[in-house]
mmCIF file of C-alpha atoms in Angstrom:
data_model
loop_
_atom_site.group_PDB
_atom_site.id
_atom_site.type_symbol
_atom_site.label_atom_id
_atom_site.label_comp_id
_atom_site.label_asym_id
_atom_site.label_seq_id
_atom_site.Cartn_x
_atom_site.Cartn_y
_atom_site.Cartn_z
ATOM 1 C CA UNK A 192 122.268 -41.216 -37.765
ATOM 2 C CA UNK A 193 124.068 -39.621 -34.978
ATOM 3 C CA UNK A 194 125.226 -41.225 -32.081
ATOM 4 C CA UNK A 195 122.857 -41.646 -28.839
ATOM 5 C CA UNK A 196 125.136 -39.892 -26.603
ATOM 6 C CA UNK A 197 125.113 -36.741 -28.361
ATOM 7 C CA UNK A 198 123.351 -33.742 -27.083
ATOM 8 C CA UNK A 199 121.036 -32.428 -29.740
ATOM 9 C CA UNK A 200 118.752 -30.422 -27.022
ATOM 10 C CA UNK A 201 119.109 -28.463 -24.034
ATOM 11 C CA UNK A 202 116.588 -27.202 -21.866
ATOM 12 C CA UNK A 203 118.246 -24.700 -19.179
ATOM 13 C CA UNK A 204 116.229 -22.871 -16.481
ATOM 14 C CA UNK A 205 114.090 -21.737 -18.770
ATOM 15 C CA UNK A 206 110.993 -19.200 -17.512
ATOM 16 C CA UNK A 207 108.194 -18.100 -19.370
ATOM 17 C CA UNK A 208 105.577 -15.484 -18.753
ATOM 18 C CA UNK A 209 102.384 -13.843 -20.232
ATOM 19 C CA UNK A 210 100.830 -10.359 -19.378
ATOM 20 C CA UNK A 211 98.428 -9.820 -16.655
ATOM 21 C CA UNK A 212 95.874 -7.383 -15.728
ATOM 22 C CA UNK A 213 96.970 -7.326 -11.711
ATOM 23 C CA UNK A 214 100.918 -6.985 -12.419
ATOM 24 C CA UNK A 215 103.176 -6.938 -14.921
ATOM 25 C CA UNK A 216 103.800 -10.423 -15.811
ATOM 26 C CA UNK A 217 102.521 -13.857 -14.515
ATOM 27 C CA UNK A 218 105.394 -16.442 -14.656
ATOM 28 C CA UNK A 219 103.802 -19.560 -16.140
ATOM 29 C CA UNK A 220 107.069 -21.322 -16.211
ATOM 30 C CA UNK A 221 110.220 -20.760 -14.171
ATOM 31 C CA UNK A 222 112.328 -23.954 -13.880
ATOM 32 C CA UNK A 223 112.134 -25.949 -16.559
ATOM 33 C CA UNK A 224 115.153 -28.174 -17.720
ATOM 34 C CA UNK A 225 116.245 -31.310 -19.357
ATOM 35 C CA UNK A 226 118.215 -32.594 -21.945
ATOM 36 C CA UNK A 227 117.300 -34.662 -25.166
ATOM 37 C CA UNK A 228 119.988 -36.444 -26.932
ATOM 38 C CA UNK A 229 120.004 -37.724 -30.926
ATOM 39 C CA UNK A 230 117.609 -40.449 -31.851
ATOM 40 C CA UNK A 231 116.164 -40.243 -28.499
ATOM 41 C CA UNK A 232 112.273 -40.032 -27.350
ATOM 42 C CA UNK A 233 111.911 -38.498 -24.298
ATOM 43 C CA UNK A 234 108.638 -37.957 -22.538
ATOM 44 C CA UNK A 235 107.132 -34.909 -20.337
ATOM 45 C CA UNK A 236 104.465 -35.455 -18.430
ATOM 46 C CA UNK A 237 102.795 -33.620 -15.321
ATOM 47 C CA UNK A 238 98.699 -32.022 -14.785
ATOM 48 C CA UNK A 239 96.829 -29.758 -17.077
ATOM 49 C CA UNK A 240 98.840 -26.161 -16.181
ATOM 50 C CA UNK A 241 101.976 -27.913 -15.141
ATOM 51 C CA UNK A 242 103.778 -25.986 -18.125
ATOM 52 C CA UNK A 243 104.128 -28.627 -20.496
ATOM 53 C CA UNK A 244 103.035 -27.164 -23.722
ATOM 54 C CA UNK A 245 104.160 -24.023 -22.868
ATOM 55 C CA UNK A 246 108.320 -25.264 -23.080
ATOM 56 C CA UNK A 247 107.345 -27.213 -26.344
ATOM 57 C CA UNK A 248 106.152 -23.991 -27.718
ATOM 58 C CA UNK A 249 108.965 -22.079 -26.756
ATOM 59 C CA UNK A 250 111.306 -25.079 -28.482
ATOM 60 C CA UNK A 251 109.182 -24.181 -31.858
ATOM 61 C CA UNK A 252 108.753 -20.573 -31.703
ATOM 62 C CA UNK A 253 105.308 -20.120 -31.043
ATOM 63 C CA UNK A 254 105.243 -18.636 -27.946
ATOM 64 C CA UNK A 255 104.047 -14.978 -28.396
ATOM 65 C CA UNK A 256 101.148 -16.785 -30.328
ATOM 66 C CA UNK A 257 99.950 -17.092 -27.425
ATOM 67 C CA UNK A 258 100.808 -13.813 -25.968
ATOM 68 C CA UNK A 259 103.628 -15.373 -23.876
ATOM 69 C CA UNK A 260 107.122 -14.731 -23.697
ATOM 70 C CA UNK A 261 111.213 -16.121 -22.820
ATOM 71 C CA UNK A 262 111.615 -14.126 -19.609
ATOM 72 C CA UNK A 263 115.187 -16.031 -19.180
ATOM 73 C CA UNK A 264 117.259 -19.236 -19.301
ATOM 74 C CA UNK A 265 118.582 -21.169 -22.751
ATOM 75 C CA UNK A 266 117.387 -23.410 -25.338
ATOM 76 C CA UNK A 267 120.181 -25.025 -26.980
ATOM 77 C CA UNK A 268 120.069 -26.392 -30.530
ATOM 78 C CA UNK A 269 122.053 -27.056 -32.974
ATOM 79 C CA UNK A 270 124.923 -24.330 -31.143
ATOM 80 C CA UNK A 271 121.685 -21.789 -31.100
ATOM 81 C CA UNK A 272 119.912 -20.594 -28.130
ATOM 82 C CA UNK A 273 116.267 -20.757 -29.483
ATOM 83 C CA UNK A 274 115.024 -17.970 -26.929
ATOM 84 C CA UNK A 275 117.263 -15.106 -28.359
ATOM 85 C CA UNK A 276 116.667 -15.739 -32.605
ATOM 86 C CA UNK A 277 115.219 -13.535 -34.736
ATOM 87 C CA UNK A 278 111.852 -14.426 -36.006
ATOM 88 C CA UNK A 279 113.498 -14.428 -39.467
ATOM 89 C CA UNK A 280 115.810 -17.534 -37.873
ATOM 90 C CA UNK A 281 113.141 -19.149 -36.750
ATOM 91 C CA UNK A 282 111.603 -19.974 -40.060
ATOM 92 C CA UNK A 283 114.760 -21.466 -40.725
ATOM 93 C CA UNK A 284 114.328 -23.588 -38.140
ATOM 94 C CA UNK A 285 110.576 -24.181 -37.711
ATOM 95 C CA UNK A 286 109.239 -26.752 -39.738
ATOM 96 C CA UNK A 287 112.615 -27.739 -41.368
ATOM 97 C CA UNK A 288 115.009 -28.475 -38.470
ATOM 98 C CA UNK A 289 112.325 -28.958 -35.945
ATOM 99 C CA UNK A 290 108.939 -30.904 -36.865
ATOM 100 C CA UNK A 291 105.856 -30.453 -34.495
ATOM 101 C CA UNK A 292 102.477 -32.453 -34.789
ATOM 102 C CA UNK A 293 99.732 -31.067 -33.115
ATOM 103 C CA UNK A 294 97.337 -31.696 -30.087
ATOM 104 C CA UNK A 295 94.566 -32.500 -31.646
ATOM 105 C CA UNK A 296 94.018 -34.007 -34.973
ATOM 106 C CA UNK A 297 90.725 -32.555 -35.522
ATOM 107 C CA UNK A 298 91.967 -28.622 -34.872
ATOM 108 C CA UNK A 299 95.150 -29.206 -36.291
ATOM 109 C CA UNK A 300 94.573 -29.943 -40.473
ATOM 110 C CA UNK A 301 93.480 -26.156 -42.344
ATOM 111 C CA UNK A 302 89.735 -27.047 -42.991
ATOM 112 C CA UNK A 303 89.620 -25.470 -46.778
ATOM 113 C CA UNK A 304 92.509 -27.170 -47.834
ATOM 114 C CA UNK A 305 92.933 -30.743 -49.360
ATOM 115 C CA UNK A 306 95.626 -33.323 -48.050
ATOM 116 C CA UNK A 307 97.901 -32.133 -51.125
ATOM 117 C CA UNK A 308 97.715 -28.353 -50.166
ATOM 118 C CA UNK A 309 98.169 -29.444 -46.672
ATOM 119 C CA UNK A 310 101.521 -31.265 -47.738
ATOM 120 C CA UNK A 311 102.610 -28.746 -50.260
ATOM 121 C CA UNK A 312 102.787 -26.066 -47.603
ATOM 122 C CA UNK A 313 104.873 -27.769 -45.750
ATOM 123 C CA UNK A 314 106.897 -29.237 -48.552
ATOM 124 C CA UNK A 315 107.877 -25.388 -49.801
ATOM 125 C CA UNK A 316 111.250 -25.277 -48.546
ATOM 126 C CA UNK A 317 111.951 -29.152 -48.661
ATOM 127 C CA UNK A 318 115.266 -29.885 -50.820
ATOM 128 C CA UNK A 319 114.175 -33.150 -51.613
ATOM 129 C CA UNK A 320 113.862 -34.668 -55.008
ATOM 130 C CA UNK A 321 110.940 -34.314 -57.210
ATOM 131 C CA UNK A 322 107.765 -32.726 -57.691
ATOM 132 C CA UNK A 323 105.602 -31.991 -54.641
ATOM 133 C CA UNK A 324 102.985 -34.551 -55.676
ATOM 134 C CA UNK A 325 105.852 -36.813 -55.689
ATOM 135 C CA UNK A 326 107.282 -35.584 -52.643
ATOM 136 C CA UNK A 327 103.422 -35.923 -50.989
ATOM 137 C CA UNK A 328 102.945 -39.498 -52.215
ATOM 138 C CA UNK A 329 105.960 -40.202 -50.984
ATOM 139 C CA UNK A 330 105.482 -38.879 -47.498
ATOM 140 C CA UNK A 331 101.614 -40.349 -47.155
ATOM 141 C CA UNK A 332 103.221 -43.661 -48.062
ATOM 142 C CA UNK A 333 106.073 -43.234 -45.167
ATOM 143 C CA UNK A 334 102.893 -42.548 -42.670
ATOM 144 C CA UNK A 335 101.472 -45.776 -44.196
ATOM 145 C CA UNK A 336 98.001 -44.154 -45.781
ATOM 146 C CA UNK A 337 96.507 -46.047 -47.892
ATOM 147 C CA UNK A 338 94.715 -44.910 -51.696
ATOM 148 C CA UNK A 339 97.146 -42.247 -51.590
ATOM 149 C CA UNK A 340 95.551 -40.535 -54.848
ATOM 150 C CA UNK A 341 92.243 -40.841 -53.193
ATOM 151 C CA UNK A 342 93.652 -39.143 -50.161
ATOM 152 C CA UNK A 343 95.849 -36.448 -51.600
ATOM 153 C CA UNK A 344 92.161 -34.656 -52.913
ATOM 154 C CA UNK A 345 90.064 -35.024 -49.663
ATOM 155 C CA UNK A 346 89.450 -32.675 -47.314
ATOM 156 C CA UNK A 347 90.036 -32.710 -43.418
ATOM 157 C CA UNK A 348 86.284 -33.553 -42.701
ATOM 158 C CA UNK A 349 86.515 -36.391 -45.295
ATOM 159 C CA UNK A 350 88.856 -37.988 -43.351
ATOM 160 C CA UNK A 351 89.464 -40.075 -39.776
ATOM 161 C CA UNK A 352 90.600 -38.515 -36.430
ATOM 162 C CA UNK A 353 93.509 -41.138 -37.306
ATOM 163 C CA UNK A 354 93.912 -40.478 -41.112
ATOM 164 C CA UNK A 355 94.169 -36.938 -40.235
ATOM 165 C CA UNK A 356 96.918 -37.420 -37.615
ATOM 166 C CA UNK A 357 98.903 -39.215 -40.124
ATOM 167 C CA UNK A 358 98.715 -35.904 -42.387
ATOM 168 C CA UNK A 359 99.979 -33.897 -39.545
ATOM 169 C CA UNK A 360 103.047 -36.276 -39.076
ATOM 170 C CA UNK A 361 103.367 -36.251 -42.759
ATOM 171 C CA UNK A 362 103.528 -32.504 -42.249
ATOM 172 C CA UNK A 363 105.994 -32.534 -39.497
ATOM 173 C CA UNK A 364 108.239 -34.545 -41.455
ATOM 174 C CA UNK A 365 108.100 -32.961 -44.693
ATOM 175 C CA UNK A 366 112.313 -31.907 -44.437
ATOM 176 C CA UNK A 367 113.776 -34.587 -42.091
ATOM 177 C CA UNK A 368 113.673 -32.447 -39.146
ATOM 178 C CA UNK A 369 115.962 -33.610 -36.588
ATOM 179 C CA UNK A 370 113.871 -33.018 -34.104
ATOM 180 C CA UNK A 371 109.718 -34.171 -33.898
ATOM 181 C CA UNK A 372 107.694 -32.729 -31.114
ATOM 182 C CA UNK A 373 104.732 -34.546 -30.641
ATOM 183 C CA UNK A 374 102.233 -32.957 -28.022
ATOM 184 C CA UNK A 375 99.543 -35.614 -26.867
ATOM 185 C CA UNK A 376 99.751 -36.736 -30.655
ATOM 186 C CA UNK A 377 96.549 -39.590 -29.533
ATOM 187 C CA UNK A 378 94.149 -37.105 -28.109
ATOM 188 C CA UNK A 379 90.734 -37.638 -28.990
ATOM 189 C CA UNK A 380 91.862 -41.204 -31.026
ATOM 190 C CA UNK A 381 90.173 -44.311 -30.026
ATOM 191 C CA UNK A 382 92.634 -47.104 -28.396
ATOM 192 C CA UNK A 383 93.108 -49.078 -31.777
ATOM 193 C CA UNK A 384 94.524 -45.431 -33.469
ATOM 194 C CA UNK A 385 96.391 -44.586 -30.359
ATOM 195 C CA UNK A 386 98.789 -48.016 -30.707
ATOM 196 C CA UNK A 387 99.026 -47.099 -34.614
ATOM 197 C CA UNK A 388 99.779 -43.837 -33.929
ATOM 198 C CA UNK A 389 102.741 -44.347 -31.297
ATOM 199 C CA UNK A 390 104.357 -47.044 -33.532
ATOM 200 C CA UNK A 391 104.072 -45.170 -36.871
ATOM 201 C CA UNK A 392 106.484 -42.703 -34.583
ATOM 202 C CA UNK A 393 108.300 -45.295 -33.122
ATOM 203 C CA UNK A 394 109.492 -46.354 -36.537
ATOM 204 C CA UNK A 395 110.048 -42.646 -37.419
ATOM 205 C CA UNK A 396 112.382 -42.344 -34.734
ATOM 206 C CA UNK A 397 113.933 -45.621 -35.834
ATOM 207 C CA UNK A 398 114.271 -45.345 -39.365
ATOM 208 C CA UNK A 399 115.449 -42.040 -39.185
ATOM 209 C CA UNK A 400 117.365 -41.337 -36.183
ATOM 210 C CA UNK A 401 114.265 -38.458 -35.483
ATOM 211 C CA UNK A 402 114.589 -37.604 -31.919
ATOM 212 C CA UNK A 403 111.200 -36.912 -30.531
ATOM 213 C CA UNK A 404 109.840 -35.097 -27.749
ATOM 214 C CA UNK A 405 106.241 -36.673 -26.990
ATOM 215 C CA UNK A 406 103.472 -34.426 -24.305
ATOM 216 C CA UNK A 407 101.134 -37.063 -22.857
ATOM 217 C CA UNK A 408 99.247 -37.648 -19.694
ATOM 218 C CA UNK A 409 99.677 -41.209 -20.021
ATOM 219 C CA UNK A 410 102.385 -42.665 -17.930
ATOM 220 C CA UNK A 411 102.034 -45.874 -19.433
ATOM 221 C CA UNK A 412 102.491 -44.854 -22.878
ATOM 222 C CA UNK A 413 105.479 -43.095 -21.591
ATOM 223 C CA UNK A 414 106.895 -45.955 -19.714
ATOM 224 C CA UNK A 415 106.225 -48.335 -23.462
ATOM 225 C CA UNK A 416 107.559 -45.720 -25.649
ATOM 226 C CA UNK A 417 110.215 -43.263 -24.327
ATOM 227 C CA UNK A 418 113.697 -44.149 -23.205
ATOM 228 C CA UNK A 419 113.344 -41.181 -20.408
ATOM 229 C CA UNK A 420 110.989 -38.841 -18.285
ATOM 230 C CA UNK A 421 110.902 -35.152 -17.842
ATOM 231 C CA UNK A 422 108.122 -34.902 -14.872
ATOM 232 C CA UNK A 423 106.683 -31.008 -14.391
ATOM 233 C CA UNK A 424 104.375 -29.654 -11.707
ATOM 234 C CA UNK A 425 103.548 -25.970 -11.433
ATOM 235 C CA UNK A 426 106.094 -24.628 -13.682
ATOM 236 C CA UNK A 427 109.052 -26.729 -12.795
ATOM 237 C CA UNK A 428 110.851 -29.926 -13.730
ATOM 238 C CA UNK A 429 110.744 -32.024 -10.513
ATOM 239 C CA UNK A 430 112.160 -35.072 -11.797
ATOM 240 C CA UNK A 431 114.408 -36.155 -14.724
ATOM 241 C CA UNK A 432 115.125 -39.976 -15.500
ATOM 242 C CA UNK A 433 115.162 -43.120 -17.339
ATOM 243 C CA UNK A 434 111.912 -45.148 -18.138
ATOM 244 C CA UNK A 435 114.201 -47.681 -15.410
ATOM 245 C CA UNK A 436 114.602 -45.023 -13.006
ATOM 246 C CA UNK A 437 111.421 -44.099 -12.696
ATOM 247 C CA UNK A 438 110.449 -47.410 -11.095
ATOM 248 C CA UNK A 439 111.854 -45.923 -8.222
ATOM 249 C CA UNK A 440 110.605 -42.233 -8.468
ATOM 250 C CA UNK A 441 112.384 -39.559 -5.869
ATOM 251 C CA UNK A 442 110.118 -36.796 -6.347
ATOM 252 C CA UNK A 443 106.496 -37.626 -4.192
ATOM 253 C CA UNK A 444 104.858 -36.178 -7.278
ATOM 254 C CA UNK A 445 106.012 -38.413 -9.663
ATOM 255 C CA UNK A 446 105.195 -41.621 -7.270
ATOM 256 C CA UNK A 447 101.368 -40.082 -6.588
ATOM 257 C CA UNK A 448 101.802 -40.055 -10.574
ATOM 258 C CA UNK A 449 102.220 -43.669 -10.294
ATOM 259 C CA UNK A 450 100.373 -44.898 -7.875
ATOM 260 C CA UNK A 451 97.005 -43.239 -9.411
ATOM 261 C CA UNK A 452 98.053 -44.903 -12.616
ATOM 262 C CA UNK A 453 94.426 -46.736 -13.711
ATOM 263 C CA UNK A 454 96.844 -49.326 -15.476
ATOM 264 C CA UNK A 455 97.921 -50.383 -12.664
ATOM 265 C CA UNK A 456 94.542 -50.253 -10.562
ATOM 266 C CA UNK A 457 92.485 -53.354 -8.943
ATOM 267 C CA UNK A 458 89.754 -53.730 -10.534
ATOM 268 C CA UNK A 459 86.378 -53.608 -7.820
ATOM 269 C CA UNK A 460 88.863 -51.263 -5.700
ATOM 270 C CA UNK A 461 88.668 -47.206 -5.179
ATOM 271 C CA UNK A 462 91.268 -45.698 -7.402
ATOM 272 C CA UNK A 463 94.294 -43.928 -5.980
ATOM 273 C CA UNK A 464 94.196 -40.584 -6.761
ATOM 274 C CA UNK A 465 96.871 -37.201 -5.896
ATOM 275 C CA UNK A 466 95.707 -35.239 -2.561
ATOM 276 C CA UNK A 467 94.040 -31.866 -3.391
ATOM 277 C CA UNK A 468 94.700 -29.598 -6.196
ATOM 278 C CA UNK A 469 97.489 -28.694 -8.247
ATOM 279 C CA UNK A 470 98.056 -24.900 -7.444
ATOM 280 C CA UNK A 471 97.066 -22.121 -9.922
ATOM 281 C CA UNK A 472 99.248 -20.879 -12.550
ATOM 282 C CA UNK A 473 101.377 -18.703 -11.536
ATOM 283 C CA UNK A 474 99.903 -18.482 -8.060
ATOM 284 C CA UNK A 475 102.756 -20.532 -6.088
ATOM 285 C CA UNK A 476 103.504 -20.402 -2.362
ATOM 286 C CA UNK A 477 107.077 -20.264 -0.932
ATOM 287 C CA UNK A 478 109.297 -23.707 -0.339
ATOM 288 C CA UNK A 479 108.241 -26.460 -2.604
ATOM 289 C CA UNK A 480 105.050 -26.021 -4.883
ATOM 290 C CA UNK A 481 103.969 -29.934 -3.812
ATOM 291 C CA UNK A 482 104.011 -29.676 -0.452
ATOM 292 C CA UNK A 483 100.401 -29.262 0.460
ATOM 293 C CA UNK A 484 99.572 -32.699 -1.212
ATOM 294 C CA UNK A 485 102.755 -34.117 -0.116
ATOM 295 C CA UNK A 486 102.553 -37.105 2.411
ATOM 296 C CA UNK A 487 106.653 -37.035 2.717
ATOM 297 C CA UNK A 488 106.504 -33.212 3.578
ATOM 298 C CA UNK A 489 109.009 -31.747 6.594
ATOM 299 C CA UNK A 490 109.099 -28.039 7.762
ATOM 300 C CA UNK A 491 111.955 -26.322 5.716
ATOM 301 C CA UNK A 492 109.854 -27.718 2.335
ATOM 302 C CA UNK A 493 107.310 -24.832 3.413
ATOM 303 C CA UNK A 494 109.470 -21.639 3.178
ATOM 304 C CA UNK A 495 112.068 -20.622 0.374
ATOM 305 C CA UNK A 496 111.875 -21.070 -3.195
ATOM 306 C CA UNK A 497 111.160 -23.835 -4.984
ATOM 307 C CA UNK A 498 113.944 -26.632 -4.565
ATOM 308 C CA UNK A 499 116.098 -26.630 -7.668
ATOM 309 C CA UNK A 500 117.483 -29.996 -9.269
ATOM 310 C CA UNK A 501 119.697 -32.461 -7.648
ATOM 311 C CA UNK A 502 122.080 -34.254 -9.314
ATOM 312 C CA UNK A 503 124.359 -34.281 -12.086
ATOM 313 C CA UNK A 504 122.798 -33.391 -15.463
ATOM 314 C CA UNK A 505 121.917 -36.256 -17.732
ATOM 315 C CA UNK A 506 121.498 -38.579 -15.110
ATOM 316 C CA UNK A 507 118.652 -39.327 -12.505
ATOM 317 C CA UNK A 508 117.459 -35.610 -11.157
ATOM 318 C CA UNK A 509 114.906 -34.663 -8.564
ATOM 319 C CA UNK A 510 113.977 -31.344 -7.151
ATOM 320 C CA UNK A 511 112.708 -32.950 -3.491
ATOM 321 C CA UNK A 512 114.869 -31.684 -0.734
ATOM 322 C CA UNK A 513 113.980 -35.551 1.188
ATOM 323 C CA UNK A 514 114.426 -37.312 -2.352
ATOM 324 C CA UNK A 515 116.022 -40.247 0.185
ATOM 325 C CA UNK A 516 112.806 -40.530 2.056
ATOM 326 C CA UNK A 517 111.135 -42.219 -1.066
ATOM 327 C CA UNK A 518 111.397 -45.804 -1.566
ATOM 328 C CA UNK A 519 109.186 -45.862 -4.921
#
């Protein structure tokens, strides 16, 4: 396993965009950076459209899938800058060096093939000892399914929301990536699953040294699981920190992210929730993109660009020009 401190990821003003019909691109993402270090789990979390997905995609390859594109800034792995390889490099790299499970469990299995072809696809390039079906039984037992025979010949719709998850982690780790990207890995799982779920990674990341970036809207499965935060809204990181630092949030977004937490909410009592709506896609205004549902807003947070990071990188970053104002 490698040490902690070392760097295995680096996220570095990266911007994305995708055609559009009114002008020639529509930025999606423009700001996004953070850091994730060896046998690490770092969570990103921010609305529906904050750009979450999007930078995971971009860290697997996947991007023009979706008809989007690296319009600048670096991803750093391994000494390689993930935006500027060849898509011959990147199956190399995809599904060998870099794992990825899949939003949902029920869109993310092929329906027409059994749990065995399932694993066998992604067991093609795997250097590890012995035959596939021993290689599949192998990984099924590692994501603790049971009647493995039973389960290597069944079909996606023969199996759980949960058992099917487990196949797609089973999937992810079929060479020992290095890195596991898990985005919103409990979607659609009832509570029971979810917990089984998030420590069947847990152990993953500490049996293996995996590193693992997990996408969830769930702040306190972020706060139980991960070690730090990566906090996006409209395209940008606004905050960067460790589970401990973000009891004391500097970015007004993340404490609104907080404070609406229905963890933390009294029950009988009206539940907090953000002021107004996160902006479009791609449809920002000038100065900071928070600052019509800020409560901590002053004048120069209306004109300019977006405020960049603060801070040192690696330690406790926030892109709010009155970061002091906030007392958590």
């Amino acid at each position: 396993m490698s040490e902690q401190n070392e760097t295995l990821l680096q996220v570095i003003d990266l911007k994305i965009g995708i055609p559009h019909p009114r002008r020639e691109t529509l930025i999606i993402v423009d700001n996004a950076n953070f850091d994730v270090r060896s046998g690490e789990m770092v969570g990103i979390v921010g609305e529906s459209g904050s750009g979450k997905t999007m930078v995971c995609r971009s860290i697997i390859g996947t991007l023009e899938r979706r008809g989007a594109k690296v319009l600048g800034g670096q991803v750093l792995f391994g000494g390689q800058d993930l935006a500027q390889i060849s898509e011959t490099n990147w199956k190399k790299l995809r599904g060998k060096s870099i794992g990825y499970v899949p939003q949902s469990a029920l869109a993310g299995p092929n329906p027409v093939l059994t749990t065995q072809q399932q694993l066998a696809e992604a067991l093609r390039r795997s250097e590890a000892p012995g035959t596939i079906a021993e290689q599949s039984r192998r990984l099924l037992d590692l994501v603790k399914i049971r009647r493995v025979d039973t389960v290597m010949k069944q079909y996606p719709n023969q199996l759980s929301g949960g058992m099917r998850q487990r196949v797609m982690i089973a999937c992810a780790l079929a060479s020992n990536p290095k890195l596991l990207i898990a985005d919103e890995p409990t979607t659609g799982l009832d509570v029971t699953v979810q917990s089984q779920i998030m420590q069947l990674l847990q152990e993953i990341r500490a049996d293996f040294g995996t590193s693992i970036i997990l996408i969830s809207h769930d702040l306190a499965l972020i706060d139980d699981v991960c070690d730090r935060v990566v906090v996006m809204h409209a395209g940008a990181t606004v905050e960067v920190g460790s589970v401990t630092e973000m009891v004391n949030p500097k970015h007004p977004y993340t404490l609104a992210l907080n404070q609406s937490r229905i963890d933390i909410a009294v029950p009988g009592s009206e539940l907090v929730t953000i002021l107004g709506n996160a902006p479009s896609v791609g449809e920002w205004n000038p100065g900071c993109r928070f600052v019509e549902r800020c409560t901590f807003k002053e004048e120069d947070c209306k004109v300019g660009s977006h405020p960049p990071l603060f801070g040192e990188r690696g330690s406790h970053q926030s892109a709010c020009l009155h970061r002091d104002k906030l007392k958590g």
